[in-house]
Every structure is written in C-alpha cells, then in structure tokens.
Amino acid sequence: MQRFKLTIEYDGRPYVGMQAQANGDSVQGALEAAIKAYTQVDTRIAAAGRTDAGVHAKAMVVHADIARDDSADTVMDALNAHLRPNPIAVLQAELAREDFHARFSCTGRSYGYQIIMRRGGLTFDRGLAWRVPHPLDVDAMQRAAGHLVGKHDFTTFRHVQCQAKSPIKTLDRLDLEGHGDRVWIYADARSFLHSQVRSMVGCLAMVGKGQWSPADMKRALDARDRSALGLNAPPEGLYFLKAHYEAD
C-alpha cells in the first residue's frame, strides 16, 4: 500500500460537488470508482477542499492509499484511463509520506473567480464564468476588496449551513485583474467559510455595478449578519486554484 498525493483538474458542471453526496454524482465518487477499477480495492480519498455543485478546480489536491506497487507515472496514467469520459484529469501523482493528509496538511488555499462582461450570451465559456451584461468599475471593486483583507468575523459572507466552528477567518489576499471583457478575482486564505468566496464576489459585483459603494462593503462586514449580504455570486465562475503545503 502506497500513499499518493494527486493533483487533479475538473469541470464541476456535471457534479453535485467535490465531496460524495447521496443526491448525485460527485468528483470524489468518480475518482474513487477509478481507483477501484485500477486496484480492485475500495478506497476512500481525502481532498484539500470542498467545492459546491458547478464549481471547478484547476489543481485540487487529494490523497489516496493505492494498493499497487506501481510508479507515480503508472498510477497517474491508470487513473486517467479509468476516469474517462469524466471531465476529470489527474495532472500529477507523487508518492507521499504516510502521515500526509490532503486536508489537514494543507496550509493555504487559493481560489479564482471569472466574470465576463458582455451583453451577448456565453458560448465557449458557458458554465465556466459569470456573465455580467455591462462593464464593471474594477477600481471601485478593488477598493471595496481592501475592507475584507485581514482577520475578521465573516458571518455576513457565511452560508447559513456552514459547519465551521468559528466565523473568524484571515483573508490573506483579495485582488482583481481585468483583461479586456474579463475580470478575475483572486482570494487566498488558510481556509474559507462555506460560500465565503462567492458571497464576497457577489458584493464586489454590486460595487462594480454602482449599486454599492466601497464603504458599503465594510458596513456589510461589520454587520456580522447574513441578511446584510448584497448578493451571492453563482457557482459557475468559481475555481479552486491551488492547495498550499509546507513543502511548497
């Protein structure tokens, strides 16, 4: 039995989320099925993060104990073969220490959110970005984002079903980058509350539309009340970008 650290990419559109659930197909379920097809052994995986239905990942990290004495490249190729035609790919497989845990060894997580500003509907990017039909004031959004960086009580930006023990989190980064008709919003923290990124993005979009001022973002944060939330952004624009570990 060997423990492997697997870096995976997936399109979240067909799934109820990363985590296995009773109400539909999950990324975890597809990956565990691929491992069983390869090893003939039921295997549970653990992931660095939990993504909701429709949320994507560029480099999610999971660990799995593989009941085969094969090389990392062989494991990667075998899992990819058994994953087809699922929109999931193992980008890298690495032999890991026995005490490595994808979730508990993780020291930070990075997310990105893509907004496309155009009146016409999305074609190639449908389900992969949030379409906003008019320009956004990115400078005002960046000023508003500054109010959220640091250690705060993020109750306003926390899903009512969030299971975290505390609403207090430290947001290390919340930056925006505009490229033509696209805006990317980047968020880094050790961990996030359920729906925190989407809730922050939704309120930033309200600032960009002129419905809120940057100061309204601080008022929403200080309210510590979910009812003060302006808007929760849809899931399709959200991407899990990277899991950070001490070895990085």
XYZ file of C-alpha atoms in Angstrom:
248
model
C 0.000 0.000 0.000
C 1.413 3.390 -1.023
C 0.043 6.845 -0.249
C -0.102 9.192 -3.213
C -0.662 12.926 -3.436
C -2.770 13.511 -6.538
C -3.288 16.890 -8.177
C -6.498 16.896 -10.189
C -8.344 19.239 -12.516
C -12.086 19.061 -13.108
C -15.042 20.722 -14.734
C -17.634 20.935 -11.974
C -20.714 21.220 -14.184
C -21.802 17.546 -14.071
C -21.275 17.142 -10.322
C -23.008 17.926 -7.030
C -19.598 18.935 -5.707
C -16.202 17.558 -4.802
C -17.482 15.614 -1.825
C -19.539 12.429 -2.199
C -23.240 13.042 -1.569
C -26.394 10.974 -1.792
C -28.140 13.324 -4.223
C -25.970 12.875 -7.308
C -22.588 12.250 -8.899
C -19.508 13.772 -7.266
C -15.868 14.239 -8.186
C -14.916 12.104 -5.190
C -17.198 9.305 -6.354
C -15.752 9.324 -9.872
C -12.162 9.270 -8.600
C -12.832 6.505 -6.081
C -14.509 4.450 -8.811
C -11.412 4.892 -10.998
C -9.132 3.779 -8.160
C -11.264 0.674 -7.562
C -11.220 -0.174 -11.272
C -7.423 0.058 -11.172
C -6.703 -1.692 -7.849
C -9.852 -3.819 -7.296
C -9.915 -2.353 -3.765
C -12.451 0.045 -2.261
C -10.504 3.211 -1.427
C -11.539 6.466 0.213
C -9.826 9.685 -0.740
C -9.479 12.974 1.120
C -9.350 16.380 -0.589
C -7.794 19.712 0.294
C -11.118 21.489 -0.150
C -14.818 21.017 -0.704
C -16.300 22.627 -3.783
C -20.028 23.083 -4.322
C -22.096 21.945 -7.293
C -20.913 23.591 -10.503
C -17.603 24.811 -9.055
C -14.410 23.882 -10.907
C -10.811 23.101 -9.954
C -7.524 23.799 -11.701
C -5.357 22.000 -9.148
C -7.252 20.309 -6.341
C -5.080 18.048 -4.179
C -6.309 14.707 -2.856
C -4.535 11.798 -1.236
C -5.246 8.129 -1.720
C -3.710 4.889 -0.470
C -3.120 2.813 -3.594
C -2.982 -0.973 -3.243
C -0.475 -1.383 -6.076
C 3.311 -1.268 -6.065
C 3.495 0.954 -9.155
C 5.335 4.141 -10.035
C 3.706 7.558 -9.776
C 3.520 7.882 -13.571
C 1.844 4.490 -13.857
C -0.701 5.458 -11.188
C -1.453 8.728 -12.946
C -1.881 7.106 -16.360
C -4.029 4.282 -14.997
C -6.367 6.601 -13.128
C -6.742 8.871 -16.128
C -7.632 5.874 -18.287
C -10.322 4.782 -15.830
C -11.649 8.330 -15.344
C -12.596 8.746 -18.996
C -15.020 10.147 -20.133
C -15.459 12.117 -16.892
C -14.215 15.731 -17.177
C -11.597 14.989 -14.529
C -7.854 14.644 -15.075
C -5.003 13.665 -12.773
C -2.313 16.227 -13.576
C 0.334 14.845 -11.227
C 0.831 11.862 -8.934
C 3.503 11.939 -6.242
C 4.492 9.373 -3.655
C 3.690 10.909 -0.242
C 4.620 10.218 3.358
C 2.243 8.024 5.337
C 1.244 10.974 7.527
C 0.482 13.315 4.618
C -3.151 14.414 4.583
C -4.551 16.472 1.702
C -6.823 18.455 4.012
C -5.075 18.611 7.376
C -1.560 19.110 5.988
C -2.778 21.997 3.820
C -1.520 25.417 4.938
C -3.464 27.586 2.492
C -5.976 27.584 -0.326
C -6.312 29.804 -3.394
C -9.476 30.470 -5.362
C -10.179 32.416 -8.532
C -13.476 33.734 -9.870
C -14.043 34.650 -13.503
C -16.524 37.310 -14.634
C -17.132 38.043 -18.317
C -18.662 41.429 -19.101
C -20.707 41.315 -22.302
C -24.296 41.697 -23.454
C -24.303 38.567 -25.603
C -24.677 35.167 -24.013
C -21.702 32.911 -23.425
C -20.902 30.139 -25.876
C -17.458 28.584 -25.283
C -17.404 29.843 -21.679
C -20.960 28.869 -20.809
C -20.948 27.317 -17.346
C -17.331 28.405 -16.823
C -17.829 32.076 -15.944
C -20.415 34.522 -14.635
C -21.733 36.741 -17.421
C -22.464 40.329 -16.393
C -24.115 42.257 -19.250
C -22.414 45.614 -18.633
C -18.966 46.970 -17.638
C -17.886 46.886 -14.004
C -15.850 49.515 -12.162
C -12.873 47.330 -11.289
C -11.065 50.111 -9.408
C -14.028 50.600 -7.077
C -14.246 46.832 -6.594
C -10.573 46.701 -5.612
C -11.095 49.470 -3.053
C -14.025 47.550 -1.614
C -11.969 44.351 -1.511
C -9.445 46.092 0.722
C -12.010 46.210 3.537
C -12.155 42.406 3.629
C -8.436 41.600 3.726
C -7.159 40.596 7.145
C -8.652 38.854 10.175
C -12.399 39.421 10.506
C -15.685 37.914 11.563
C -17.100 36.899 8.169
C -20.593 35.937 9.370
C -22.180 38.128 6.671
C -20.365 36.123 3.993
C -21.031 32.723 5.532
C -23.635 30.261 4.255
C -26.371 29.548 6.797
C -25.475 25.837 6.651
C -21.738 26.400 7.153
C -20.336 23.879 9.637
C -17.178 25.797 10.579
C -16.739 26.209 14.319
C -15.965 29.927 14.034
C -16.833 32.667 11.507
C -13.470 34.324 12.129
C -11.037 33.878 9.240
C -7.915 35.629 7.990
C -8.136 36.625 4.337
C -4.578 36.995 3.051
C -5.428 38.255 -0.435
C -8.403 39.589 -2.383
C -7.246 41.103 -5.689
C -8.814 41.848 -9.049
C -7.290 41.693 -12.512
C -9.067 42.993 -15.602
C -8.232 41.713 -19.084
C -10.500 43.106 -21.805
C -14.017 41.916 -21.100
C -12.849 39.556 -18.325
C -12.288 40.165 -14.636
C -10.549 37.639 -12.397
C -10.912 37.882 -8.625
C -8.272 36.044 -6.571
C -8.669 35.057 -2.924
C -6.089 33.402 -0.654
C -6.533 32.187 2.928
C -5.610 29.271 5.125
C -9.256 28.218 4.968
C -12.614 29.654 3.930
C -16.166 29.506 5.204
C -18.863 27.802 3.137
C -19.790 30.155 0.246
C -17.432 32.867 1.530
C -15.731 33.491 -1.818
C -18.972 33.553 -3.808
C -20.558 35.887 -1.262
C -17.612 38.285 -1.398
C -17.630 38.222 -5.200
C -21.350 38.927 -5.356
C -20.951 42.020 -3.185
C -17.909 43.160 -5.165
C -20.020 42.932 -8.322
C -22.625 45.172 -6.689
C -19.878 47.736 -6.095
C -18.759 47.363 -9.707
C -22.317 47.996 -10.903
C -22.612 51.126 -8.745
C -25.292 49.589 -6.521
C -22.951 49.695 -3.525
C -20.077 51.991 -2.625
C -16.785 50.560 -1.331
C -17.833 51.754 2.128
C -20.971 49.607 1.903
C -18.710 46.553 1.821
C -17.285 47.498 5.213
C -20.770 48.087 6.588
C -21.818 44.628 5.430
C -18.729 43.066 7.031
C -19.249 44.934 10.306
C -22.906 43.889 10.445
C -21.887 40.258 11.069
C -25.303 39.288 9.765
C -26.098 37.150 6.705
C -29.121 39.346 5.988
C -26.699 42.208 5.251
C -25.304 40.299 2.266
C -26.000 42.001 -1.033
C -25.601 39.123 -3.485
C -24.217 35.583 -3.669
C -22.399 35.035 -6.978
C -23.326 31.925 -8.990
C -21.070 28.852 -8.729
C -20.002 28.553 -12.367
C -17.363 31.283 -12.212
C -15.532 29.835 -9.213
C -12.315 27.804 -9.462
C -10.205 26.107 -6.798
C -6.739 27.140 -7.991
C -4.207 25.697 -5.578
C -3.633 23.965 -2.258
C -0.505 25.073 -0.419
C 1.730 22.838 1.730
C 4.864 23.388 3.792
C 6.982 21.647 1.168
C 5.909 24.281 -1.374
